[in-house]
């Protein structure tokens, strides 16, 4: 019996590695001689660095950078020395996790810290940068990142603009004379699943601005400011990327990465699956078990269980999901390669208790699944 265990982290509870360990312990109780292959996963959001470093024997690095509001932040990033690949989670430097609810302000938050992490990667000799852009607190079109990399954004009086997306309303000129030349020799890959354009009703400001603290009036102003940034960018670069799918990701970071860094976009879970060797691990497997904290219709938007199922389908391996909760529409995933899904909780339980007991619940549910599988195999 060969079983691949490829879960995401359970937010506020366990890392992907810890989830895989708990599932493996439950399976081993029923199948002590089974070949259990642990392949911790992520979808480009929280836990991407941890999953990739665990799979690729990488090194955890750290850099002191500016947070979304300019505050000093010690941000971690991953380094794969053999392939000279840097793994950067935007949320570490420019994420909502760094702000209180009251501090959220989409008009002034900046991606400068993410640019500083890219500089740290360049200084380390990176030839490839994987940029996971989930969980951002920003709506500056990636201008803060570009400024950290040497671009200058000037107003009509030739003065540098202050940080934030709203300041782009006063943009008069973009100066790239100081842009870091090392970027031309680096391959940048954006790990993201958002396909929104930069501007308009489905753009960065309208769709994601409110959760970052923007009022309805500010959303309109930010959308116009990003449009002005796109106009000037098209003029200086000779190419307009504002309507390119993904340009609206992470408050327009996708736009800046595509237009100025020539970045490619891939679903985050695909990037992680490639680097962790998931498909190779699935060859000859009898079963793959994946999971996440909440399994529902939103999983169809490129989350880990869907990505694992797509790879497993190519190898004709059945997929089981263990999730903290099964939410509305989860059964839709049965049309996308998921064979069955199970919730961890067996009765009424508070969220706090569920988070506290996640390790035990995963162990118990994996054991139960193995017993059912064993029973079915006898008939």
Short mmCIF file of C-alpha atoms in Angstrom, two decimals:
data_model
loop_
_atom_site.label_atom_id
_atom_site.label_comp_id
_atom_site.label_asym_id
_atom_site.label_seq_id
_atom_site.Cartn_x
_atom_site.Cartn_y
_atom_site.Cartn_z
CA UNK A 1 0.00 0.00 0.00
CA UNK A 2 1.44 3.35 -1.07
CA UNK A 3 -0.24 6.52 0.16
CA UNK A 4 0.79 10.10 -0.59
CA UNK A 5 -0.14 12.68 2.05
CA UNK A 6 -0.27 16.16 0.49
CA UNK A 7 -2.18 18.63 2.68
CA UNK A 8 -2.11 22.40 3.04
CA UNK A 9 -1.67 24.03 6.44
CA UNK A 10 -4.67 24.47 8.72
CA UNK A 11 -4.72 28.21 9.37
CA UNK A 12 -4.15 29.28 13.00
CA UNK A 13 -3.58 25.66 13.92
CA UNK A 14 -0.98 23.45 12.20
CA UNK A 15 1.61 23.79 9.45
CA UNK A 16 1.30 21.59 6.37
CA UNK A 17 4.16 19.43 7.67
CA UNK A 18 2.42 18.97 11.03
CA UNK A 19 -0.85 18.12 9.28
CA UNK A 20 0.92 15.49 7.16
CA UNK A 21 2.58 14.03 10.27
CA UNK A 22 -0.76 13.75 12.09
CA UNK A 23 -2.45 12.06 9.12
CA UNK A 24 0.47 9.65 8.74
CA UNK A 25 0.26 8.64 12.40
CA UNK A 26 -3.43 7.80 12.05
CA UNK A 27 -2.89 5.77 8.88
CA UNK A 28 0.04 3.88 10.41
CA UNK A 29 -2.22 2.67 13.22
CA UNK A 30 -4.18 0.65 10.66
CA UNK A 31 -1.51 0.13 8.00
CA UNK A 32 1.79 -0.23 9.91
CA UNK A 33 3.62 -1.50 6.83
CA UNK A 34 2.24 0.97 4.28
CA UNK A 35 4.56 3.26 2.36
CA UNK A 36 3.54 6.73 3.53
CA UNK A 37 4.99 9.62 1.53
CA UNK A 38 4.55 13.06 3.09
CA UNK A 39 4.43 15.94 0.63
CA UNK A 40 3.40 19.16 2.46
CA UNK A 41 1.69 21.60 0.11
CA UNK A 42 0.63 25.24 -0.20
CA UNK A 43 -1.30 27.29 -2.74
CA UNK A 44 0.89 30.39 -2.89
CA UNK A 45 -0.52 31.86 0.29
CA UNK A 46 0.44 31.34 3.89
CA UNK A 47 2.85 28.44 4.36
CA UNK A 48 4.39 28.47 0.88
CA UNK A 49 7.91 29.10 2.14
CA UNK A 50 7.64 26.44 4.82
CA UNK A 51 6.29 23.80 2.44
CA UNK A 52 8.93 24.41 -0.21
CA UNK A 53 11.84 24.55 2.21
CA UNK A 54 10.74 21.27 3.78
CA UNK A 55 10.48 19.58 0.38
CA UNK A 56 13.59 21.07 -1.21
CA UNK A 57 15.98 21.19 1.75
CA UNK A 58 16.17 24.97 1.56
CA UNK A 59 17.33 27.62 3.99
CA UNK A 60 15.18 30.14 5.84
CA UNK A 61 16.52 33.66 5.42
CA UNK A 62 15.53 36.95 7.05
CA UNK A 63 15.68 40.63 6.14
CA UNK A 64 14.67 43.82 7.92
CA UNK A 65 12.26 45.67 5.64
CA UNK A 66 9.50 48.26 5.69
CA UNK A 67 6.04 46.98 6.54
CA UNK A 68 2.86 48.16 4.79
CA UNK A 69 2.84 51.44 6.75
CA UNK A 70 6.61 51.88 6.77
CA UNK A 71 7.14 50.24 10.14
CA UNK A 72 10.25 48.02 10.46
CA UNK A 73 9.47 44.33 9.97
CA UNK A 74 11.70 41.26 10.19
CA UNK A 75 10.52 39.32 7.14
CA UNK A 76 11.49 35.76 6.31
CA UNK A 77 12.10 34.38 2.84
CA UNK A 78 13.29 31.06 1.46
CA UNK A 79 16.50 30.22 -0.36
CA UNK A 80 17.22 27.14 -2.47
CA UNK A 81 20.96 27.46 -2.95
CA UNK A 82 21.40 24.66 -5.49
CA UNK A 83 19.00 26.22 -8.00
CA UNK A 84 19.62 29.80 -6.80
CA UNK A 85 15.90 30.20 -6.29
CA UNK A 86 14.36 32.66 -3.84
CA UNK A 87 10.87 32.10 -2.44
CA UNK A 88 9.19 35.29 -1.28
CA UNK A 89 5.79 35.56 0.39
CA UNK A 90 4.49 39.07 -0.14
CA UNK A 91 2.46 38.78 3.07
CA UNK A 92 5.66 38.59 5.12
CA UNK A 93 6.52 42.20 4.22
CA UNK A 94 3.31 43.75 2.88
CA UNK A 95 0.54 41.63 4.36
CA UNK A 96 -2.68 42.19 6.23
CA UNK A 97 -1.25 40.02 8.99
CA UNK A 98 1.10 42.90 9.89
CA UNK A 99 -1.72 45.35 10.58
CA UNK A 100 -4.54 45.60 13.06
CA UNK A 101 -8.06 46.03 11.69
CA UNK A 102 -7.90 49.72 12.57
CA UNK A 103 -4.57 50.19 10.73
CA UNK A 104 -5.84 48.94 7.37
CA UNK A 105 -5.66 51.79 4.86
CA UNK A 106 -5.55 50.86 1.18
CA UNK A 107 -4.82 54.47 0.24
CA UNK A 108 -1.38 54.64 1.86
CA UNK A 109 -0.12 51.08 2.39
CA UNK A 110 2.96 50.27 0.32
CA UNK A 111 4.65 47.24 -1.23
CA UNK A 112 8.12 48.68 -0.59
CA UNK A 113 8.97 45.87 1.81
CA UNK A 114 8.33 43.26 -0.86
CA UNK A 115 10.70 45.12 -3.16
CA UNK A 116 13.30 45.09 -0.39
CA UNK A 117 12.94 41.31 -0.10
CA UNK A 118 13.54 41.05 -3.84
CA UNK A 119 16.70 43.13 -3.36
CA UNK A 120 17.84 40.73 -0.64
CA UNK A 121 17.30 37.84 -3.05
CA UNK A 122 19.28 39.61 -5.76
CA UNK A 123 22.10 40.25 -3.29
CA UNK A 124 22.14 36.51 -2.51
CA UNK A 125 22.61 35.76 -6.22
CA UNK A 126 19.10 34.64 -7.12
CA UNK A 127 18.47 33.69 -10.74
CA UNK A 128 14.85 32.74 -10.15
CA UNK A 129 12.34 34.38 -7.82
CA UNK A 130 9.03 32.78 -6.88
CA UNK A 131 6.77 35.51 -5.54
CA UNK A 132 3.68 34.32 -3.67
CA UNK A 133 1.32 37.28 -3.51
CA UNK A 134 -1.57 36.19 -1.30
CA UNK A 135 -2.71 38.14 1.75
CA UNK A 136 -1.54 41.63 0.76
CA UNK A 137 -2.57 44.78 2.62
CA UNK A 138 -1.80 47.04 -0.33
CA UNK A 139 -3.44 48.70 -3.32
CA UNK A 140 -0.50 50.62 -4.78
CA UNK A 141 -0.19 48.77 -8.08
CA UNK A 142 3.19 47.44 -6.96
CA UNK A 143 4.64 50.95 -7.19
CA UNK A 144 6.22 50.64 -3.74
CA UNK A 145 8.00 47.47 -4.82
CA UNK A 146 9.23 49.15 -8.00
CA UNK A 147 10.44 52.19 -6.03
CA UNK A 148 12.47 49.90 -3.75
CA UNK A 149 14.02 48.41 -6.89
CA UNK A 150 15.10 51.84 -8.14
CA UNK A 151 12.14 53.28 -10.06
CA UNK A 152 11.10 56.86 -9.29
CA UNK A 153 7.50 58.09 -9.37
CA UNK A 154 7.37 61.87 -9.73
CA UNK A 155 4.66 64.52 -9.58
CA UNK A 156 4.33 67.58 -11.83
CA UNK A 157 6.96 69.40 -9.74
CA UNK A 158 9.44 66.52 -10.21
CA UNK A 159 9.05 65.53 -6.54
CA UNK A 160 8.83 61.87 -5.46
CA UNK A 161 5.32 60.71 -4.67
CA UNK A 162 4.55 59.57 -1.12
CA UNK A 163 3.83 55.85 -0.59
CA UNK A 164 0.45 54.32 -1.40
CA UNK A 165 -1.99 53.87 -4.22
CA UNK A 166 -3.86 57.14 -3.82
CA UNK A 167 -0.68 59.17 -4.42
CA UNK A 168 -0.57 57.76 -7.97
CA UNK A 169 -3.38 60.20 -8.81
CA UNK A 170 -0.63 62.85 -8.95
CA UNK A 171 1.77 60.80 -11.06
CA UNK A 172 3.35 62.85 -13.85
CA UNK A 173 6.47 60.86 -14.77
CA UNK A 174 8.13 57.50 -14.18
CA UNK A 175 11.94 57.45 -14.13
CA UNK A 176 13.55 54.03 -14.63
CA UNK A 177 17.14 55.23 -14.96
CA UNK A 178 18.00 53.80 -11.53
CA UNK A 179 16.10 50.53 -11.92
CA UNK A 180 18.22 47.60 -10.71
CA UNK A 181 19.89 46.10 -13.82
CA UNK A 182 20.21 42.67 -12.20
CA UNK A 183 16.49 42.13 -12.70
CA UNK A 184 17.00 41.58 -16.42
CA UNK A 185 18.86 38.34 -15.64
CA UNK A 186 16.30 36.95 -13.20
CA UNK A 187 13.23 34.86 -13.96
CA UNK A 188 10.27 35.97 -11.84
CA UNK A 189 7.27 33.69 -11.33
CA UNK A 190 4.11 34.92 -9.62
CA UNK A 191 2.32 32.24 -7.62
CA UNK A 192 -1.28 33.42 -7.66
CA UNK A 193 -4.74 32.27 -8.64
CA UNK A 194 -6.43 35.65 -9.12
CA UNK A 195 -7.23 36.58 -12.73
CA UNK A 196 -8.72 40.05 -12.14
CA UNK A 197 -7.61 42.98 -14.33
CA UNK A 198 -5.98 46.03 -12.75
CA UNK A 199 -8.88 48.46 -13.12
CA UNK A 200 -12.64 48.56 -13.52
CA UNK A 201 -15.51 46.89 -11.65
CA UNK A 202 -13.60 43.59 -11.44
CA UNK A 203 -10.26 45.26 -10.77
CA UNK A 204 -7.99 45.39 -7.74
CA UNK A 205 -9.61 48.37 -6.03
CA UNK A 206 -13.26 47.38 -6.43
CA UNK A 207 -12.88 43.70 -5.58
CA UNK A 208 -10.17 43.72 -2.92
CA UNK A 209 -9.96 47.34 -1.74
CA UNK A 210 -12.78 47.15 0.83
CA UNK A 211 -11.16 44.31 2.79
CA UNK A 212 -8.00 46.42 2.94
CA UNK A 213 -9.81 49.34 4.53
CA UNK A 214 -11.01 51.36 1.51
CA UNK A 215 -14.37 53.15 1.69
CA UNK A 216 -16.65 53.20 -1.39
CA UNK A 217 -15.38 56.70 -2.26
CA UNK A 218 -11.76 55.62 -1.80
CA UNK A 219 -12.32 52.59 -4.02
CA UNK A 220 -13.32 54.89 -6.89
CA UNK A 221 -10.35 57.19 -6.28
CA UNK A 222 -7.90 54.28 -6.05
CA UNK A 223 -9.22 52.76 -9.26
CA UNK A 224 -8.66 56.06 -11.07
CA UNK A 225 -5.16 56.39 -9.58
CA UNK A 226 -4.20 52.90 -10.75
CA UNK A 227 -5.58 53.78 -14.18
CA UNK A 228 -3.26 56.79 -14.28
CA UNK A 229 -0.34 54.55 -13.29
CA UNK A 230 -1.28 52.15 -16.10
CA UNK A 231 -1.43 55.03 -18.61
CA UNK A 232 2.08 56.22 -17.74
CA UNK A 233 3.39 52.65 -17.67
CA UNK A 234 2.02 51.94 -21.14
CA UNK A 235 3.67 55.12 -22.41
CA UNK A 236 7.11 54.32 -21.02
CA UNK A 237 7.06 50.55 -21.68
CA UNK A 238 5.16 50.48 -24.98
CA UNK A 239 2.83 47.78 -23.66
CA UNK A 240 -0.42 48.06 -21.72
CA UNK A 241 -0.85 45.25 -19.19
CA UNK A 242 -3.81 46.63 -17.24
CA UNK A 243 -6.29 44.14 -18.69
CA UNK A 244 -3.95 41.17 -18.58
CA UNK A 245 -5.40 38.40 -16.37
CA UNK A 246 -3.88 38.63 -12.91
CA UNK A 247 -2.85 42.27 -13.14
CA UNK A 248 -5.29 43.07 -10.35
CA UNK A 249 -3.82 40.47 -8.00
CA UNK A 250 -2.51 41.76 -4.65
CA UNK A 251 -3.68 45.32 -5.18
CA UNK A 252 -2.01 45.57 -8.57
CA UNK A 253 1.23 43.81 -7.67
CA UNK A 254 0.44 41.47 -10.54
CA UNK A 255 0.42 44.44 -12.91
CA UNK A 256 3.82 45.73 -11.76
CA UNK A 257 5.37 42.26 -11.89
CA UNK A 258 4.08 41.59 -15.40
CA UNK A 259 4.81 45.00 -16.85
CA UNK A 260 8.17 45.77 -15.23
CA UNK A 261 9.63 42.38 -14.23
CA UNK A 262 8.31 40.35 -17.19
CA UNK A 263 6.90 37.91 -14.65
CA UNK A 264 4.94 34.81 -15.57
CA UNK A 265 1.81 33.76 -13.68
CA UNK A 266 1.06 30.24 -12.47
CA UNK A 267 -1.43 28.93 -9.94
CA UNK A 268 0.40 28.77 -6.63
CA UNK A 269 -0.41 25.13 -6.01
CA UNK A 270 1.10 24.20 -9.40
CA UNK A 271 4.35 25.95 -8.53
CA UNK A 272 4.53 24.14 -5.20
CA UNK A 273 3.58 20.78 -6.75
CA UNK A 274 6.38 21.08 -9.29
CA UNK A 275 9.04 21.97 -6.75
CA UNK A 276 7.96 19.31 -4.25
CA UNK A 277 7.85 16.57 -6.90
CA UNK A 278 4.22 15.69 -6.20
CA UNK A 279 3.56 14.01 -9.55
CA UNK A 280 6.63 11.81 -9.21
CA UNK A 281 5.52 10.82 -5.71
CA UNK A 282 2.08 9.83 -7.01
CA UNK A 283 3.41 7.30 -9.52
CA UNK A 284 2.18 3.90 -8.37
CA UNK A 285 0.25 5.30 -5.41
CA UNK A 286 -2.98 3.68 -4.25
CA UNK A 287 -4.36 6.80 -2.60
CA UNK A 288 -3.59 10.47 -1.96
CA UNK A 289 -4.92 12.33 1.06
CA UNK A 290 -5.02 16.11 0.99
CA UNK A 291 -6.75 18.68 3.14
CA UNK A 292 -7.26 22.25 4.33
CA UNK A 293 -9.00 24.07 7.14
CA UNK A 294 -12.22 24.78 5.24
CA UNK A 295 -13.25 22.79 2.18
CA UNK A 296 -16.05 24.44 0.19
CA UNK A 297 -16.90 25.92 -3.20
CA UNK A 298 -14.06 28.45 -2.79
CA UNK A 299 -11.62 25.54 -3.09
CA UNK A 300 -12.42 25.63 -6.81
CA UNK A 301 -10.53 28.94 -6.98
CA UNK A 302 -7.16 27.22 -7.12
CA UNK A 303 -6.72 25.99 -3.56
CA UNK A 304 -4.52 23.06 -2.62
CA UNK A 305 -7.02 20.14 -2.73
CA UNK A 306 -8.04 21.08 -6.28
CA UNK A 307 -4.42 21.33 -7.40
CA UNK A 308 -3.56 17.99 -5.83
CA UNK A 309 -6.61 16.40 -7.48
CA UNK A 310 -5.56 17.67 -10.90
CA UNK A 311 -2.14 16.07 -10.56
CA UNK A 312 -3.63 12.87 -9.12
CA UNK A 313 -6.07 12.55 -12.02
CA UNK A 314 -3.15 12.33 -14.44
CA UNK A 315 -1.84 9.36 -12.46
CA UNK A 316 -5.34 7.88 -11.91
CA UNK A 317 -4.99 8.03 -8.13
CA UNK A 318 -8.12 8.52 -5.98
CA UNK A 319 -8.16 11.59 -3.74
CA UNK A 320 -9.58 11.91 -0.23
CA UNK A 321 -9.91 15.22 1.61
CA UNK A 322 -9.71 15.75 5.36
CA UNK A 323 -10.92 19.23 6.29
CA UNK A 324 -11.63 21.16 9.44
CA UNK A 325 -15.10 21.87 8.12
CA UNK A 326 -17.07 21.07 4.98
CA UNK A 327 -18.68 24.29 3.77
CA UNK A 328 -21.35 25.19 1.27
CA UNK A 329 -20.83 23.74 -2.19
CA UNK A 330 -18.02 21.34 -1.26
CA UNK A 331 -19.76 18.55 -3.18
CA UNK A 332 -18.98 20.44 -6.43
CA UNK A 333 -15.41 19.23 -6.00
CA UNK A 334 -16.58 15.68 -6.65
CA UNK A 335 -16.74 16.71 -10.32
CA UNK A 336 -13.07 17.74 -10.23
CA UNK A 337 -11.21 14.64 -9.14
CA UNK A 338 -12.07 14.50 -5.43
CA UNK A 339 -13.37 11.04 -4.49
CA UNK A 340 -14.60 11.81 -0.96
CA UNK A 341 -14.31 14.47 1.74
CA UNK A 342 -14.54 14.20 5.52
CA UNK A 343 -14.81 16.81 8.26
CA UNK A 344 -12.61 16.42 11.32
CA UNK A 345 -15.17 17.21 13.98
CA UNK A 346 -17.45 14.44 15.16
CA UNK A 347 -19.81 16.63 17.18
CA UNK A 348 -20.49 20.18 18.39
CA UNK A 349 -17.21 21.98 19.04
CA UNK A 350 -16.04 25.59 19.27
CA UNK A 351 -13.52 26.91 16.76
CA UNK A 352 -11.01 27.40 19.58
CA UNK A 353 -11.36 23.80 20.70
CA UNK A 354 -11.14 22.50 17.12
CA UNK A 355 -7.92 24.45 16.54
CA UNK A 356 -6.52 23.18 19.82
CA UNK A 357 -7.37 19.55 18.99
CA UNK A 358 -6.55 19.58 15.26
CA UNK A 359 -3.61 17.19 15.58
CA UNK A 360 -5.67 14.58 17.45
CA UNK A 361 -8.68 15.03 15.17
CA UNK A 362 -6.54 14.52 12.06
CA UNK A 363 -5.01 11.39 13.55
CA UNK A 364 -8.42 9.97 14.47
CA UNK A 365 -10.08 10.77 11.15
CA UNK A 366 -7.16 9.35 9.13
CA UNK A 367 -7.37 6.17 11.20
CA UNK A 368 -11.12 5.96 10.56
CA UNK A 369 -10.66 6.50 6.81
CA UNK A 370 -8.06 3.74 6.72
CA UNK A 371 -10.41 1.34 8.51
CA UNK A 372 -13.22 2.07 6.02
CA UNK A 373 -10.80 1.62 3.10
CA UNK A 374 -9.61 -1.65 4.60
CA UNK A 375 -13.19 -2.85 5.00
CA UNK A 376 -14.06 -1.95 1.40
CA UNK A 377 -10.99 -3.81 0.15
CA UNK A 378 -12.25 -7.02 1.75
CA UNK A 379 -15.43 -6.93 -0.28
#
